[in-house]
Amino acid sequence: TTVRLITPQAGDALTALQTSFDGFTPATGIVVSARANRGDEVAADQIRGDTTADLLVVPQPGVLALAAHDGPMDLTLYLDRFDLENAWGPGLTSLVSAGDDGAWPSSDGPVYGLWNKLDLKSLLWNDPTHFEADGHAKPTTWDETIDVSDRIVDSGGTPWCMGIKAGGPDDGWPATDVLEAVVLRQHGPDVYDAWWNHRIPFDDPRILESARTMGQLVFSPGYVAGGSAVAARTAWAEGPFELAADPPGCWLLAQASFVSVFGPEQLTPFDFPVIEPESSSARVGAGTFVVALSDRPEVRAVVEFMATPEYGQVMAEAGSGFIPPHTGVDLGVIVDDDLRTMAELGHDALVADQLRFDASDMMPAEIGADLMWKAMVEWFDQGPDELERIFAEVEAAWVALESAPNG
């Protein structure tokens, strides 16, 4: 008996996923056949009617708003929602749930997705061989971050690796991750959720305040090599290597957990600085979840296994940058120190129910995957005085989008 699974994971990550069922298959007789999806496969379309897969791994919760009642199976037919909320927290569970009236996200009703993998975005990175050797301590608060940045400038260094060019229409996305981390740490999950849901304007005063806070890193003299306009034209992938250079081209980098996969191995991650104490566990993340497109007994058996800490434990032991979203997993099995640190930070946020998904990925694609990216580039290029105008233009476009037919 075979269960077919399609995933965006490839290479070592796909191998780790496949081998995670090595113990499950002999015990059940069920073979899980996993393959990487093709570039032309679109999650929303697959959810609505894919006949080549029983299980589909999806990276964007927003597709459930389009297809929740049109394809995927309700997992609460055989999984308990209370158990899922205990595993991931109510916030993350709501993102894979849609109400009977079509409302998404939803705090009750059917659950259409099973969280499979977590990525963390509220992170800073440094090279301790340089950073600590020069007497710098890892900053834990925003004030400490500004203080250590000033001291690096005073000693003739450049504190921040800051490149937001991606080489295509997605230029600017690295800046959105930093802004989101600041919004969440400064104003908390409720304001963050209201922002991406457009219950408050894109240019709400609290969002502008967070942008100005972030702007201290972007626009302060000497903080970024060449200044913010140069950062707008610098490839984001250069940052980790500038950080590890000898002498270092910069000393601190704000970037997601995937730096551990492609960056120099001597770099180490640590928590994004605390801005307001009540949001000290609030962190921005991303991840993937599994939807079931068929409802045979063997498919249910695989889903039930993937919902257990045991599955997450196997994947955590396998490495490949995998952070298990199930808080019942013993993170001590993760051999890599950096991956374990990131997993611990992620689980702390989940237990506090303060983990929030990347906001730009949750906004309408016309905003979060286009105009917001362009706004970041323009802000870096034009300077801090243009912030209110640039953000107001995004807000006006969002209002117009919602006012349009079928908007």
XYZ file of C-alpha atoms in Angstrom:
407
model
C 0.000 0.000 0.000
C 1.459 3.348 -1.083
C 0.713 6.914 -0.010
C 1.927 9.559 -2.458
C 3.396 12.777 -1.047
C 4.479 15.892 -2.995
C 6.737 18.437 -1.289
C 8.732 21.574 -2.200
C 11.684 20.001 -0.378
C 14.513 18.612 -2.507
C 18.005 17.205 -2.079
C 19.032 16.309 1.475
C 15.755 17.629 2.884
C 13.745 15.325 0.612
C 15.959 12.388 1.558
C 15.459 13.147 5.264
C 11.699 13.321 4.747
C 11.664 9.975 2.947
C 13.814 8.245 5.572
C 11.624 9.569 8.384
C 9.187 6.793 7.472
C 11.793 4.012 7.723
C 10.372 2.841 11.035
C 6.766 3.498 10.104
C 6.728 1.378 6.939
C 7.786 -1.973 8.488
C 5.309 -1.476 11.323
C 2.341 -0.659 9.099
C 3.115 -1.994 5.637
C 2.462 1.503 4.238
C 5.074 2.927 1.867
C 5.282 6.721 1.629
C 6.506 7.748 -1.821
C 7.756 11.348 -1.694
C 8.783 13.489 -4.639
C 9.681 17.128 -5.095
C 7.067 19.226 -6.847
C 7.680 20.682 -10.272
C 8.127 24.402 -10.745
C 4.810 24.735 -12.547
C 2.794 23.161 -9.763
C 0.811 25.791 -7.870
C -0.319 24.934 -4.367
C -3.841 26.380 -4.633
C -4.509 24.548 -7.899
C -3.093 21.306 -6.509
C -5.223 21.554 -3.395
C -8.340 21.979 -5.511
C -7.877 18.914 -7.639
C -4.535 17.107 -7.693
C -5.037 13.432 -8.461
C -1.327 12.557 -8.400
C -0.876 13.027 -4.649
C -2.518 11.914 -1.427
C -0.563 14.384 0.690
C 0.750 17.784 -0.334
C 3.312 19.883 1.559
C 2.371 23.581 1.285
C 4.506 26.624 2.235
C 1.849 29.380 2.212
C -1.116 29.248 4.625
C -2.905 31.849 2.523
C -3.769 29.257 -0.120
C -6.249 27.783 2.353
C -8.229 31.004 2.147
C -8.701 30.202 -1.545
C -9.209 26.463 -1.424
C -10.017 25.301 2.112
C -13.497 24.014 1.263
C -12.576 22.846 -2.215
C -10.265 19.853 -1.971
C -8.382 19.241 1.284
C -9.737 16.899 3.914
C -10.793 18.052 7.373
C -8.203 16.456 9.648
C -10.396 16.815 12.732
C -12.399 13.867 11.419
C -9.672 11.787 13.054
C -7.356 14.229 14.857
C -8.346 16.258 17.918
C -8.048 20.026 17.430
C -7.218 20.461 21.118
C -4.217 18.155 20.712
C -3.053 20.101 17.663
C -3.298 23.408 19.523
C -1.278 21.901 22.359
C 1.363 20.821 19.853
C 1.738 24.098 17.902
C -0.244 26.720 19.787
C -3.643 28.204 18.888
C -2.152 30.878 16.615
C -0.397 28.492 14.266
C -3.393 26.135 14.292
C -5.714 28.962 13.223
C -3.629 29.476 10.079
C -4.452 25.971 8.837
C -8.105 26.248 9.789
C -11.079 27.827 8.062
C -14.494 28.388 9.554
C -17.675 26.936 8.127
C -18.469 30.422 6.803
C -15.150 30.524 4.922
C -13.438 32.802 7.456
C -9.651 32.397 7.527
C -7.738 32.142 9.765
C -10.133 30.557 12.209
C -9.960 29.760 15.921
C -12.465 26.946 15.522
C -13.916 24.669 12.890
C -12.206 22.265 10.485
C -8.400 21.957 10.393
C -7.035 21.383 6.906
C -3.284 21.369 7.523
C -0.732 19.597 9.694
C 2.374 21.667 10.452
C 5.431 19.845 9.211
C 8.460 22.171 9.393
C 9.324 25.477 11.026
C 11.712 28.237 9.918
C 12.678 31.156 12.142
C 13.123 34.718 10.890
C 13.568 36.766 14.088
C 17.299 36.133 14.274
C 20.623 37.926 14.306
C 23.900 36.307 13.219
C 27.536 36.991 13.993
C 30.943 35.397 13.673
C 32.044 34.864 17.292
C 35.701 34.495 16.321
C 35.687 38.211 15.475
C 32.755 39.582 17.441
C 33.635 38.240 20.865
C 37.404 38.469 20.313
C 36.953 42.222 19.949
C 35.145 42.366 23.275
C 31.583 42.687 21.995
C 28.742 40.878 23.782
C 25.691 39.661 21.898
C 23.004 42.335 22.379
C 19.764 41.145 23.938
C 17.775 44.417 23.835
C 17.306 47.088 21.198
C 19.213 49.655 23.282
C 22.137 47.235 23.575
C 21.989 46.681 19.819
C 22.301 50.393 19.117
C 25.061 50.703 21.718
C 27.204 47.916 20.251
C 26.582 49.286 16.737
C 27.820 52.708 17.819
C 30.927 51.196 19.405
C 31.740 49.283 16.221
C 31.405 52.496 14.183
C 33.611 54.357 16.688
C 36.296 51.680 16.295
C 36.255 52.056 12.512
C 34.039 49.077 11.651
C 30.724 48.672 9.845
C 28.187 47.051 12.174
C 25.521 45.802 9.760
C 25.530 43.499 6.755
C 22.611 44.931 4.817
C 21.735 43.822 1.318
C 18.142 43.583 0.073
C 18.662 42.817 -3.613
C 17.414 39.409 -4.728
C 18.148 39.790 -8.418
C 14.602 39.934 -9.734
C 11.098 41.230 -9.031
C 11.502 40.072 -5.416
C 14.152 42.698 -4.625
C 13.414 44.081 -1.162
C 12.038 40.980 0.555
C 14.918 40.731 3.091
C 13.942 44.143 4.458
C 10.351 43.001 5.011
C 11.571 40.249 7.339
C 13.379 42.770 9.532
C 10.431 45.173 9.602
C 8.094 42.342 10.580
C 10.408 41.263 13.409
C 10.473 44.832 14.751
C 6.682 45.284 14.494
C 6.113 42.042 16.388
C 8.670 42.784 19.106
C 7.625 46.419 19.503
C 3.820 46.201 19.326
C 3.007 42.548 19.945
C 1.025 39.819 18.187
C -2.357 41.587 18.210
C -1.119 44.617 16.259
C 0.932 42.351 13.986
C -2.125 40.236 13.162
C -4.265 43.321 12.577
C -1.613 44.681 10.197
C -1.335 41.734 7.832
C -5.122 41.202 8.022
C -5.599 44.864 7.070
C -7.722 45.553 10.132
C -5.389 48.513 10.578
C -3.829 50.471 7.688
C -0.498 49.461 6.198
C 0.743 52.885 7.330
C -0.775 52.785 10.825
C 1.215 55.033 13.197
C 2.488 51.980 15.088
C 3.815 50.455 11.883
C 5.508 53.738 10.991
C 7.041 53.798 14.469
C 8.475 50.321 13.931
C 9.806 51.311 10.515
C 11.584 54.265 12.111
C 12.985 51.938 14.759
C 14.291 49.639 12.037
C 15.541 52.728 10.241
C 18.088 53.262 13.013
C 19.958 50.268 11.598
C 19.484 51.302 7.978
C 20.115 55.052 8.006
C 22.420 55.792 10.960
C 25.762 57.097 9.624
C 28.337 54.340 9.296
C 25.969 51.497 10.144
C 25.804 50.108 6.579
C 28.656 49.990 4.065
C 28.036 52.716 1.493
C 24.738 53.703 3.072
C 21.162 52.566 2.531
C 21.059 53.246 -1.231
C 24.013 50.904 -1.743
C 22.288 48.306 0.455
C 19.284 48.472 -1.894
C 21.579 47.298 -4.702
C 23.604 44.764 -2.714
C 22.725 41.077 -3.000
C 21.316 39.772 0.260
C 23.312 36.525 -0.068
C 26.604 38.434 0.262
C 25.898 39.231 3.920
C 26.895 35.920 5.530
C 30.197 35.892 3.661
C 31.010 39.512 4.534
C 30.278 38.586 8.144
C 32.781 35.707 8.016
C 35.522 37.559 6.119
C 38.873 38.321 7.772
C 38.781 41.160 8.545
C 34.978 41.200 8.648
C 33.174 43.454 6.224
C 30.406 43.808 8.807
C 29.666 42.440 12.267
C 25.943 41.696 12.530
C 23.342 40.280 10.162
C 19.557 40.058 10.504
C 18.523 36.994 8.519
C 16.438 33.824 8.749
C 17.405 30.338 9.866
C 18.251 29.237 6.331
C 21.621 31.010 6.687
C 22.697 27.818 8.463
C 22.171 25.866 5.233
C 24.253 27.971 2.815
C 26.318 30.375 4.954
C 29.832 29.875 6.354
C 29.725 27.335 9.157
C 31.417 29.555 11.761
C 28.409 31.906 11.921
C 26.146 31.570 14.946
C 22.534 32.704 15.422
C 21.013 34.428 18.423
C 17.680 35.941 19.333
C 16.354 39.145 17.792
C 16.671 41.931 20.386
C 13.841 42.569 22.820
C 12.103 45.911 22.337
C 9.135 45.553 24.696
C 9.430 42.933 27.490
C 5.858 41.653 27.110
C 6.720 40.531 23.567
C 10.050 38.924 24.447
C 8.889 35.530 23.125
C 7.281 36.968 19.976
C 9.108 35.784 16.869
C 8.424 35.767 13.150
C 8.625 32.415 11.422
C 7.603 30.516 8.342
C 7.191 26.859 7.557
C 5.345 24.159 5.696
C 2.248 22.122 6.421
C 0.705 18.979 5.004
C -2.789 18.776 3.525
C -4.557 15.512 2.768
C -6.177 15.268 -0.648
C -7.630 11.800 -0.142
C -9.201 10.019 2.800
C -8.194 6.362 2.607
C -7.281 4.503 5.837
C -3.590 4.400 4.916
C -3.558 8.162 4.329
C -5.077 8.708 7.746
C -2.414 6.445 9.260
C 0.392 8.533 7.719
C -1.193 11.803 8.876
C -1.645 10.419 12.388
C 2.043 9.453 12.465
C 3.152 12.876 11.187
C 1.117 14.495 13.981
C 3.183 12.765 16.690
C 6.322 13.956 18.479
C 7.985 10.749 17.263
C 7.849 11.922 13.636
C 9.307 15.299 14.580
C 11.990 13.564 16.619
C 13.092 11.478 13.638
C 13.237 14.551 11.415
C 15.122 16.561 14.038
C 17.708 13.811 14.393
C 18.108 13.723 10.619
C 19.209 17.361 10.546
C 19.038 19.076 7.128
C 18.011 22.330 8.808
C 14.766 20.824 10.072
C 13.077 22.581 13.016
C 10.163 20.449 14.241
C 7.009 22.479 14.972
C 5.694 19.948 17.518
C 6.561 21.255 20.989
C 6.543 17.702 22.345
C 9.793 16.910 20.509
C 12.923 16.564 22.658
C 15.201 19.163 21.082
C 18.173 17.621 22.833
C 18.385 15.115 19.965
C 19.479 17.906 17.589
C 23.244 17.514 17.339
C 23.977 20.832 15.637
C 24.256 23.587 18.260
C 22.986 26.369 15.992
C 19.977 24.388 14.794
C 19.143 23.469 18.376
C 19.355 27.135 19.426
C 16.941 28.138 16.665
C 14.594 25.281 17.525
C 14.570 26.304 21.182
C 13.719 29.900 20.264
C 10.960 28.692 17.962
C 9.470 26.409 20.594
C 9.602 29.181 23.203
C 7.484 31.307 20.856
C 5.082 28.438 20.172
C 4.566 27.670 23.865
C 3.857 31.368 24.499
C 1.558 31.388 21.417
C 3.608 34.317 20.104
C 5.011 32.763 16.948
C 3.662 34.606 13.942
C 3.940 33.713 10.268
C 5.752 36.038 7.871
C 3.322 38.962 7.410
C 4.145 39.719 3.775
C 3.372 36.089 2.898
C -0.043 36.484 4.528
C -1.016 39.706 2.778
C -2.605 39.610 -0.687
C 0.124 38.772 -3.208
C -0.368 42.132 -4.923
C 0.707 43.789 -1.655
C 3.014 41.448 0.252
C 4.746 39.892 -2.764
C 4.990 43.015 -4.894
C 4.259 46.510 -3.588
C 5.709 45.915 -0.126
C 8.969 44.630 -1.621
C 9.141 47.637 -3.955
C 8.371 49.978 -1.045
C 11.346 48.655 0.902
C 13.674 49.280 -2.042
C 12.300 52.801 -2.546
C 12.599 53.580 1.177
C 16.225 52.447 1.255
C 16.930 54.391 -1.926
C 15.078 57.624 -1.130
C 15.828 57.845 2.584
C 13.924 58.104 5.885
C 12.073 61.334 5.051
C 10.051 59.511 2.370
C 8.739 56.802 4.705
C 5.230 58.167 5.258
C 4.624 58.831 1.555
C 5.869 55.404 0.474
C 3.819 53.501 3.051
C 0.737 55.638 2.332
C 0.975 54.657 -1.335
C 0.981 50.965 -0.400
C -2.056 51.546 1.803
C -3.905 53.346 -0.983
C -3.201 50.455 -3.343
C -4.465 47.955 -0.773
C -7.706 49.907 -0.281
C -8.182 50.065 -4.049
C -7.547 46.324 -4.338
C -10.227 45.572 -1.743
C -12.656 47.947 -3.435
C -12.231 46.366 -6.850
C -14.742 43.773 -8.077
C -13.890 40.398 -6.516
C -11.338 42.226 -4.368
